[in-house]
C-alpha positions in Angstrom: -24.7 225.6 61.2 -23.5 224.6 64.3 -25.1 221.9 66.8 -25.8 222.2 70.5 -27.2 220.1 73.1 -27.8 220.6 76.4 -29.0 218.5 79.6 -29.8 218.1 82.8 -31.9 215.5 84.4 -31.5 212.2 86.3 -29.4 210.4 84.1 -25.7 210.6 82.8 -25.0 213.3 80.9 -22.4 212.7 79.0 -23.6 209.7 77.1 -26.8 211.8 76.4 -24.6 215.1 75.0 -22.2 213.0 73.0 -25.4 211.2 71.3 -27.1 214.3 70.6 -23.9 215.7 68.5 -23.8 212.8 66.7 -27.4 213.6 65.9 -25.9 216.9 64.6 -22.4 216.7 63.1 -24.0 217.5 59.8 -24.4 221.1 61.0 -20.4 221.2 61.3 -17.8 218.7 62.0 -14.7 221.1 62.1 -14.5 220.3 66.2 -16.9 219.4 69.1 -17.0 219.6 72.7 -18.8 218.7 76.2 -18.6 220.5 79.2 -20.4 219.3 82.7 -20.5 219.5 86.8 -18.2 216.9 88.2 -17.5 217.1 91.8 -17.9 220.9 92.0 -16.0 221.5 89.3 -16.8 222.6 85.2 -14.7 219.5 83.7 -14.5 220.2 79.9 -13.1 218.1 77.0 -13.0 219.6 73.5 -10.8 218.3 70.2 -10.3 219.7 66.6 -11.9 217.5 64.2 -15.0 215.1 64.1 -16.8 213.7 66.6 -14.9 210.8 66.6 -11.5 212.4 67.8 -13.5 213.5 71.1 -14.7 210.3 71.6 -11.6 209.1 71.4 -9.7 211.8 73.6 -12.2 210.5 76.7 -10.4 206.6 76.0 -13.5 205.2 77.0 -14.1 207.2 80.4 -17.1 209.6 80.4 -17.4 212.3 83.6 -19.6 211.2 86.1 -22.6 214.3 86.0 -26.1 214.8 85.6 -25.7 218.1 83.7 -23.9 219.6 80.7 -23.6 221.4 77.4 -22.1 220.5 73.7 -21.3 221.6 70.8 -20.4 220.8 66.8 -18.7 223.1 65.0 -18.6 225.1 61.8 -15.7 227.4 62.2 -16.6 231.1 61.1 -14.1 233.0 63.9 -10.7 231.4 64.1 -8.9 228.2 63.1 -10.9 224.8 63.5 -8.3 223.8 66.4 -8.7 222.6 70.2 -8.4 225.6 71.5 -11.0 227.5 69.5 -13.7 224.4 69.7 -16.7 225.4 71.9 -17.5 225.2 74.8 -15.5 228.2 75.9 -15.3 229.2 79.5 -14.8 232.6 81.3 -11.6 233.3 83.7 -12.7 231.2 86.7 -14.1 228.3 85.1 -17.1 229.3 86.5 -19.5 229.0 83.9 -19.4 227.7 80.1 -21.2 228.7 76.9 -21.6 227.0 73.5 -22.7 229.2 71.0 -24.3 229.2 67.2 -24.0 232.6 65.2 -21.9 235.8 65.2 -21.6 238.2 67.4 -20.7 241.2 65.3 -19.6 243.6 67.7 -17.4 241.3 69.4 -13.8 242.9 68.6 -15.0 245.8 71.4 -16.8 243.9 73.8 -13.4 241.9 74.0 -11.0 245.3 74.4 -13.3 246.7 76.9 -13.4 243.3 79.1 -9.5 242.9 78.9 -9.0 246.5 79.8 -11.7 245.0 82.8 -8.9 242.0 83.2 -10.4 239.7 81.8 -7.9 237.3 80.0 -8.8 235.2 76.3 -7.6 232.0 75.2 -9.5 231.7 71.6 -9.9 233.7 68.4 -13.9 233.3 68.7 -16.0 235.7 68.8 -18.2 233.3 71.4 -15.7 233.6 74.5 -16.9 236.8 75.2 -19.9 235.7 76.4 -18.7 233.9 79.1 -16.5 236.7 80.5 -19.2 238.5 79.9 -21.4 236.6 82.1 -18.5 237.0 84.5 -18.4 240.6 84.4 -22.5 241.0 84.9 -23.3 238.1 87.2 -24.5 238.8 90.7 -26.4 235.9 92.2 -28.8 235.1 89.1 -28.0 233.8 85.8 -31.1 234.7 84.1 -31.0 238.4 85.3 -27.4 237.9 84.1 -28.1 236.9 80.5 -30.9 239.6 80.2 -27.6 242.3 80.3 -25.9 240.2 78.2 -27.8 239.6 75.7 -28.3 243.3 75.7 -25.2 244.3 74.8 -24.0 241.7 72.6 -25.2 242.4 68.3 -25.7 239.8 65.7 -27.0 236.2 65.9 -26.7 233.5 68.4 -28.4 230.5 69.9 -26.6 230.1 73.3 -26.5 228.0 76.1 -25.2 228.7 79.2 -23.8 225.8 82.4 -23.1 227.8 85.5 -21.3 226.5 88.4 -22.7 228.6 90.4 -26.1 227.6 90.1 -25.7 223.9 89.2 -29.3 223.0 89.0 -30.2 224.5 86.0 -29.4 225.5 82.1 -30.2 228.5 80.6 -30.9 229.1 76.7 -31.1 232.5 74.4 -31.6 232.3 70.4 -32.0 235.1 68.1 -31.7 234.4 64.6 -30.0 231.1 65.1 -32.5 228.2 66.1 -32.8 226.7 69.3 -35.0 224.1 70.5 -36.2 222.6 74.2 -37.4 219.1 74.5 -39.2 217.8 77.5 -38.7 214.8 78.9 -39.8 213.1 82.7 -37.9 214.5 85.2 -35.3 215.5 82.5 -35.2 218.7 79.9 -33.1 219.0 77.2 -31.8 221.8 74.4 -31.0 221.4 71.1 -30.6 223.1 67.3 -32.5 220.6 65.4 -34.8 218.0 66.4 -32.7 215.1 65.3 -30.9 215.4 68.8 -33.8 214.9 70.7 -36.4 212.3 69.0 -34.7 209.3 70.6 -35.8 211.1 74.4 -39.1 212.7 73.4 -41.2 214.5 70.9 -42.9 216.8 72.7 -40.8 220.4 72.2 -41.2 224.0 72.5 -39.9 226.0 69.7 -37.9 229.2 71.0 -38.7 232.3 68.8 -36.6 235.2 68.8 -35.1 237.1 71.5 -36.9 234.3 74.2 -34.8 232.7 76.7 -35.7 229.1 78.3 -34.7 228.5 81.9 -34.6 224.6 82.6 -34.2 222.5 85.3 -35.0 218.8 85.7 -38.7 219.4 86.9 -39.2 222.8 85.1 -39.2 224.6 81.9 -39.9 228.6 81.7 -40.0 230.6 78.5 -39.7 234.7 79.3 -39.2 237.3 76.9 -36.7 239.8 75.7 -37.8 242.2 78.9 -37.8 239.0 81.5 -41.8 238.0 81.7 -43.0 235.0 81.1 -44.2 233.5 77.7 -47.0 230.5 77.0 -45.9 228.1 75.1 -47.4 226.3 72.8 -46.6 222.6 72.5 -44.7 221.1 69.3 -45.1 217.6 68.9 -42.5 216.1 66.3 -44.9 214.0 64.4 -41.9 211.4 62.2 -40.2 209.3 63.3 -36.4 208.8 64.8 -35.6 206.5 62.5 -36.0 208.8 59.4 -32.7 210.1 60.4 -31.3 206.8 60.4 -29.3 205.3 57.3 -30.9 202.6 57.1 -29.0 200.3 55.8 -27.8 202.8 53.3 -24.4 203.6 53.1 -24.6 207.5 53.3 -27.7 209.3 54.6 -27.0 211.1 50.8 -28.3 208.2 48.9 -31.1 207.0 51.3 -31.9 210.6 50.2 -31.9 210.2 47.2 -34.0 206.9 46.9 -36.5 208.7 49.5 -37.5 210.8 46.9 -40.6 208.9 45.4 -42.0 208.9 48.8 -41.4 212.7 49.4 -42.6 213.8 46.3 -45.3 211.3 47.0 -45.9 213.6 50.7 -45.8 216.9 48.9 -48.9 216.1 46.8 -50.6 214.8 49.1 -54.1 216.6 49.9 -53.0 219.5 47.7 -55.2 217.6 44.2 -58.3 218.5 43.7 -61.0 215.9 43.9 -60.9 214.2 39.9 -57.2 216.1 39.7 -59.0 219.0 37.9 -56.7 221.2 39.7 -54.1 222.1 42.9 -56.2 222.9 46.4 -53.7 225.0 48.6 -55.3 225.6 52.0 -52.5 227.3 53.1 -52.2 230.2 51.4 -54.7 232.7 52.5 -54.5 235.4 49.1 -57.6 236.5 48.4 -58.9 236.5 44.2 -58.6 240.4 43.9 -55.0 240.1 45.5 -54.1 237.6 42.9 -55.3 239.6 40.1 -53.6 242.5 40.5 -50.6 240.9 41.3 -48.3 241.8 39.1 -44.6 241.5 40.0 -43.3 238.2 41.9 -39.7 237.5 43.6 -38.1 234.5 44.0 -35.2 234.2 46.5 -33.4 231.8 48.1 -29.3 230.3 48.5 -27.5 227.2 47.1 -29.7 224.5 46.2 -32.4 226.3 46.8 -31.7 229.1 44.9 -31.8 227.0 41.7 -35.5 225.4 42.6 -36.2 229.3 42.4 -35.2 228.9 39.2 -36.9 226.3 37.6 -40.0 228.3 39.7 -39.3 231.6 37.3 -40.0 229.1 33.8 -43.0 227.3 35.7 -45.0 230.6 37.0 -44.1 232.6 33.8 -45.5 230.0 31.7 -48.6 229.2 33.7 -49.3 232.0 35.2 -48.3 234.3 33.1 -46.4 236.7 35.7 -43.3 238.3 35.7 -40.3 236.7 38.3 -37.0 237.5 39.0 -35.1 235.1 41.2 -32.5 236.5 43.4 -29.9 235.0 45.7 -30.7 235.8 49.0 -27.5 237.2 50.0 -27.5 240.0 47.0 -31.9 240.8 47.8 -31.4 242.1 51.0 -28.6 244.6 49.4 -30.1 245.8 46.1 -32.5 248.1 47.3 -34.9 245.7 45.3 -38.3 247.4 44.0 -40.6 245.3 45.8 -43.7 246.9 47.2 -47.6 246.1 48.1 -48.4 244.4 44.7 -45.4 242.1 44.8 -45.3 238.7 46.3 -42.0 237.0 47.6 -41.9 233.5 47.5 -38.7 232.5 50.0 -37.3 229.1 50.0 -35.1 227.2 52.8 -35.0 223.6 53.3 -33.9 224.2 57.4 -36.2 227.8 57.4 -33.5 229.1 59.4 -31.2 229.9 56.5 -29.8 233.5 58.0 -29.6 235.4 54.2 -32.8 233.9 53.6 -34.4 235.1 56.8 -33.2 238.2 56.2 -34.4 238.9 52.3 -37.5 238.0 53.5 -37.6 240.7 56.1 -36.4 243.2 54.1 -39.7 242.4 51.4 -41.8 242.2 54.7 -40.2 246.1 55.4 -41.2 247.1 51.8 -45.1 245.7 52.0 -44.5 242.8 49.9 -46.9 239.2 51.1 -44.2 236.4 51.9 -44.8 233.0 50.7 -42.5 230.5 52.0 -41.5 227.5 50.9 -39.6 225.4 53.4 -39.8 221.6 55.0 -39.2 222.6 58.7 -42.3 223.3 60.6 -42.8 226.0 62.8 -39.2 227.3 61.5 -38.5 230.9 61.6 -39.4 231.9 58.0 -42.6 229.7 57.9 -43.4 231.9 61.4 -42.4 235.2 59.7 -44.4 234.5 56.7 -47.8 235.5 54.9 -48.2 232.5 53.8 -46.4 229.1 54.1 -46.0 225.8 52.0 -44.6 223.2 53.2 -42.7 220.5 51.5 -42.8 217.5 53.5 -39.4 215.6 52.3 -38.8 214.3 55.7 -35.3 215.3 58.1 -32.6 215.6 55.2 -29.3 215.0 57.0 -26.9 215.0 54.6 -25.4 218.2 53.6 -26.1 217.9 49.9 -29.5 218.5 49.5 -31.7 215.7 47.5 -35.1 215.3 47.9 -35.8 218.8 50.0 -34.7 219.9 46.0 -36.9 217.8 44.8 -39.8 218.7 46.7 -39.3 222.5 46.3 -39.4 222.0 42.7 -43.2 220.4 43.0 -43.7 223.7 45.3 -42.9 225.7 42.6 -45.5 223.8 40.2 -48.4 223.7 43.0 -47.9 227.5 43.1 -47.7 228.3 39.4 -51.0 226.1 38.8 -52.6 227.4 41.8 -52.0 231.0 40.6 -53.3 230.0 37.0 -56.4 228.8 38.4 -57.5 231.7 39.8 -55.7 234.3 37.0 -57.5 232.3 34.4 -54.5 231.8 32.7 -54.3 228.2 31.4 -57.3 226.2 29.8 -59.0 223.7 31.9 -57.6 220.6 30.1 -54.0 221.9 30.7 -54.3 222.0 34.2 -56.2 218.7 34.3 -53.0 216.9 32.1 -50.7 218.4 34.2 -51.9 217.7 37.7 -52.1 214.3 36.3 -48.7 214.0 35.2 -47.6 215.7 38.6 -49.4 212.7 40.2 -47.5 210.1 38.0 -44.2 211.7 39.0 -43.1 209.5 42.3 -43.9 206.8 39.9 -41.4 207.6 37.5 -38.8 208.9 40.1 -39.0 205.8 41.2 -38.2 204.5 37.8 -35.1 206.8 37.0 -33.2 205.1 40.4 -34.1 201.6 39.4 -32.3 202.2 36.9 -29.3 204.6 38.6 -26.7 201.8 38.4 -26.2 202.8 34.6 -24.2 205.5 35.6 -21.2 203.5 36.9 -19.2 203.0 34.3 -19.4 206.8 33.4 -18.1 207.2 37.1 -15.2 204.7 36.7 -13.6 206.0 33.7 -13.9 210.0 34.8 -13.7 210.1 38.5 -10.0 211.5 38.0 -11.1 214.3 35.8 -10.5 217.5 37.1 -12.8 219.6 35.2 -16.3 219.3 34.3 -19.2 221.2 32.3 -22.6 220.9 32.5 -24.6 223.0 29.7 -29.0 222.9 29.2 -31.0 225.1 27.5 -34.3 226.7 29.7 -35.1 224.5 32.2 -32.2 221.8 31.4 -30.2 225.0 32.3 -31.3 225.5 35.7 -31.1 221.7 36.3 -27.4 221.9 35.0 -26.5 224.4 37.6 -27.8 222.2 40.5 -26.0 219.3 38.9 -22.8 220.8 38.6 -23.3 222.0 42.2 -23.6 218.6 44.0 -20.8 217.8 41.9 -18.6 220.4 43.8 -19.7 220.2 47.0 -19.3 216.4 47.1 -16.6 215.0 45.3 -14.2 218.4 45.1 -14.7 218.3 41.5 -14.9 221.7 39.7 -18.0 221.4 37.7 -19.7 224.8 36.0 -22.8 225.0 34.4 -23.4 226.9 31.1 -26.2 227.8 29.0 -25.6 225.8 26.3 -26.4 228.9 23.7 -23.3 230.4 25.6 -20.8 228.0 24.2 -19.9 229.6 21.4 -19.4 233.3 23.6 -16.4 231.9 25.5 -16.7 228.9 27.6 -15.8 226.5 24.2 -11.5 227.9 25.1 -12.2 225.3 27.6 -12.8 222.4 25.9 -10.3 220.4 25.5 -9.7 216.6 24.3 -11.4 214.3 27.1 -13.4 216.9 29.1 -16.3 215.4 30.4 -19.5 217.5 29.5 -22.9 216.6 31.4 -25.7 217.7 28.1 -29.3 218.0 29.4 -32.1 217.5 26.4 -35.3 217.0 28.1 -37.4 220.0 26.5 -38.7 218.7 22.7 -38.7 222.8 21.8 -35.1 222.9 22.3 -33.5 219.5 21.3 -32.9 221.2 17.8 -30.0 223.8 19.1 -29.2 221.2 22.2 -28.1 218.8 19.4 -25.4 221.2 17.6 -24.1 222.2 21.1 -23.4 218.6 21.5 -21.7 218.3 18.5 -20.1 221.3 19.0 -18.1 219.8 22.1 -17.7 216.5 20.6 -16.2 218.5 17.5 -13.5 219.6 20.3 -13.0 216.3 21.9 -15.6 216.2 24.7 -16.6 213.0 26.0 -20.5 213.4 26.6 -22.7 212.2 29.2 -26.5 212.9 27.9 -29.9 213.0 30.0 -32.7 213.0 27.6 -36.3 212.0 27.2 -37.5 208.6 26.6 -38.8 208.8 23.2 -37.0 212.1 22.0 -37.3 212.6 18.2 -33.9 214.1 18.2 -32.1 210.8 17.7 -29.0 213.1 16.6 -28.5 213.6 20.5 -28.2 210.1 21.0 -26.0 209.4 18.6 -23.3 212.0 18.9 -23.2 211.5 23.1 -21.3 209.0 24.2 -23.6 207.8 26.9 -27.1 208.8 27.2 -29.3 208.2 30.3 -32.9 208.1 29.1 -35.5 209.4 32.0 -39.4 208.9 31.4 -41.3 210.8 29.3 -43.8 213.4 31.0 -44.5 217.2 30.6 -41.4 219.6 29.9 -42.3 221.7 32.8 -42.1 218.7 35.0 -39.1 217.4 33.3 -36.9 219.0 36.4 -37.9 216.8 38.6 -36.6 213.4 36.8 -33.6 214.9 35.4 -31.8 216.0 38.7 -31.9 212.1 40.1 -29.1 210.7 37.4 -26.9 214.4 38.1 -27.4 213.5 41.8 -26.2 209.8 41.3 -23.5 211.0 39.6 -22.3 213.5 42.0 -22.6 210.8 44.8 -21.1 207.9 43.0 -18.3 210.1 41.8 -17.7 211.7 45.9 -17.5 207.6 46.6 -15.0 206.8 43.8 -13.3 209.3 45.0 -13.0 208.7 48.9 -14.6 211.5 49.9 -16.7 212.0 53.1 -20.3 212.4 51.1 -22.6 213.3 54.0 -19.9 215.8 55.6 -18.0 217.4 52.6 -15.4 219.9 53.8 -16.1 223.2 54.5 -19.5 223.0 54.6 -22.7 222.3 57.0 -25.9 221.7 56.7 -28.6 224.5 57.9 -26.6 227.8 57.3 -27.2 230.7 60.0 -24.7 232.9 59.7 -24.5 236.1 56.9 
């Protein structure tokens, strides 16, 4: 969370800074800010709010400079105000330092420099790196930030414009991404590639504790001790306008609709030859590993998290392996028995997520093999790991996750079949009819949204509701929690999700005449008991909203819902995959009813780095 940019080069600046935050905003729009050289002098504009209220503080003049810094921010120290937007600067206005992270021992870094003199403005935790840099510097900003960043804990990607030495920029990251695109006779710095693809594709991905020194002709990597690093080019292979709209009105529904097409990309060279079975290149496990496998983890946050656990029904059922899913957050502080014989599978959409980074660590510590999941190449868990699969959804930009969701959740079946395969655990033919129906699923995606205007009239009549429920049984249940999640996030709604066995235990106190309650009934061995927990909330007044199965012998389901969304028929396992499109419709079209900003809901952002 967070966005920077940084350049320097031969053109304007600021046009080139203010650009790359757009680029970024959904990483956090609480405020933004640009500082650059102008006439010998650090000129810095900054303004609570989106992007928008900074453009419109510089009422249409831009500082004339060839060099600068910005920032987007998601506020974790201090108010979202102008004061505590980024950048911050150190007494003299001598240098200035955006920053993305924590730094957790910041409370007595900041006594000991104002015992030094050193006078604050903010209630960030970032401005004492500046009057840090103040304190240390001597003539060279790169020795400079080698102190600093030694004596500063906790997370950061930083970037630092020095007055002093006006020719250059200067870039740290540790746990917090940072990126450096090279241009001609230009360099540039960035969190996320978005901010750079419409100047060049050809990058260098920092790694932890590296710091990049640019200057308009130059780029040199060193590491923690100050010696330099080779680098080994990243080119960005897709295209700038995949992080375009489109025509779309939100980058959330392009999103959505993308989904055939990534689903489609995930596949893609992982069928074997007559779809007999999955082919996984990438994962390097040898057959006696496999076998004695006998414990796997699953962990993960948000949206994520809830791929994980559609993962636990898949790779149980196929593979025949015990998994317990864990939010990433809680793994790292259980004191989880993983060892030598357990795998961790770890997914992140960005692959920077910081509790995710950090769960996986902690199996790394304890001997476990670390598969990740992500769709970010060359991202820090898919570096860290064992073993990585990648999803291939494309740059998701809105900060509801869609298709990256979707595409984890075909992860989760390449891996359960894959580990089937070679644990002998599912016949031949079972493998052969599900591959097949795994290759008829952008098909039928593509089916469900032709057909994702049906859902409007459920919008108009309930988008005032306050409260709704979302209850499944197995895998309908896990699909029911990311369903009610975009709900929340997007629209403000409160939405929970229930296992819809659990009714009865409690949650039926809450329903009341004209709740609206979102019933999943895509899995034939459960449609039974889903149809008397239907009719146990219509008993109560509920109005129902019902996704089921083309075809579904249960017509009871039907006919007690009050409005039933049928998605194609295909194996239960796969089921997942179909069902989440209508929830995610529904979420969207209900944020839109509503007025709310659907690619930048409040309080959140997009890739989240910090614990």
């Amino acid at each position: 969370m967070c966005g920077i940019v940084g350049y320097l080069g031969g053109r304007q600046a600021a046009p080139i800074l203010l650009e790359g935050l757009q680029k970024l905003e959904y990483r956090g729009y609480d405020s933004a800010g640009i500082a650059v050289i102008e006439n010998n002098t650090i000129k810095l504009e900054k303004k609570a709010g989106k992007l928008a209220q900074l453009r419109g503080k510089f009422n249409g003049y831009l500082p004339d400079s060839t060099i600068g810094i910005g920032h987007t921010r998601w506020a974790t120290h201090g108010r979202p105000n102008d004061v505590n937007a980024h950048p911050h600067l150190d007494c003299s206005g001598r240098f200035a330092v955006v920053h993305n992270g924590i730094i957790e021992n910041y409370l007595p870094l900041r006594e000991w420099l104002i015992s030094r003199g050193h006078v604050f403005r903010s209630e960030t935790d970032t401005e004492v790196l500046p009057h840090l840099i103040e304190e240390f510097y001597r003539g060279d900003l790169v020795q400079t930030m080698l102190r600093v960043v030694d004596k500063v804990n906790g997370s950061y990607a930083l970037v630092v414009l020095s007055l002093d030495e006006p020719g250059r920029l200067v870039g740290v990251r540790r746990d917090s991404p940072l990126v450096v695109g090279l241009g001609e006779e230009e360099n540039f710095f960035a969190s996320d590639i978005p901010a750079l693809l419409s100047h060049t594709r050809r990058t260098y991905i920092l790694e932890d504790g590296e710091m990049a020194v640019l200057t308009p002709e130059r780029v040199e990597v060193l590491d923690g001790g100050g010696s330099p690093v080779e680098k080994k080019l990243f080119m960005v292979q897709w295209e700038a306008k995949q992080a375009e709209k489109n025509g779309f009105d939100h980058f959330m529904l392009k999103e959505i609709y993308e989904q055939p097409r990534a689903v489609r990309d995930t596949l893609s060279g992982r069928i074997a030859p007559g779809g007999s079975g999955v082919v996984l290149n990438e994962i390097n496990m040898t057959g006696e590993y496999l076998r004695r496998l006998n414990k796997i983890f699953i962990t993960a946050c948000g949206t994520a998290y809830h791929a994980g656990l559609v993962g636990k029904y898949v790779i149980e059922s196929l593979a025949r392996v015990p998994v317990e899913v864990d939010i990433a957050s809680e793994f790292r502080y259980r004191n989880p028995l993983v060892d030598e014989n357990a795998l961790t599978i770890v997914i992140s959409q960005s692959g920077e997520t910081a509790d995710t980074l950090a769960a996986q660590r902690e199996a790394k510590r304890r001997g476990a093999r670390v598969l990740a999941v992500t769709n970010v190449v060359d991202s820090s868990v898919a570096r860290e790991a064992d073993d990585v699969l990648y999803t291939w959804a494309g740059p998701e930009i809105a900060v509801a996750s869609t298709k990256a969701y979707s595409t984890q959740l075909v992860a989760m079946y390449l891996v359960g079949l894959y580990l089937a395969q070679h644990r002998g655990t599912l016949p031949a033919g079972e493998i052969s009819r599900m591959v097949e129906e795994l290759r008829q699923l952008p098909d039928k995606v593509n089916a469900v949204l032709e057909n994702g205007r049906n859902i409007l009239e459920f919008v108009r009549r309930h988008c005032n509701r306050p409260s709704f429920f979302y209850i499944g049984r197995g895998l309908d249940y896990a699909v029911a929690m990311e369903g009610a999640l975009k709900l929340k996030e997007i629209s403000y709604i409160h939405a929970e999700a229930y296992a819809a066995g659990e009714l009865k235990h409690g949650t039926l106190a809450l329903i009341v005449e004209g709740v609206p309650v979102v019933a999943l009934a895509t899995q034939p061995a459960l449609n039974k008991k889903m149809a008397s927990n239907i009719k146990e909330v219509k008993a109560r007044g509920a109005t129902v909203l019902t996704v089921i199965t083309g075809g579904m012998e249960e017509a009871s389901i039907a006919t007690a819902s009050d409005k039933v969304i049928y998605i194609p028929e295909t194996h239960p396992a796969l089921a997942p995959v179909l069902a989440v499109v209508p929830l995610q419709l529904l979420a969207y079209h209900m944020a839109v009813a509503r007025g709310c900003d659907v690619d930048q809901p409040r309080n959140l952002a997009k890739s989240v780095t910090v614990e």
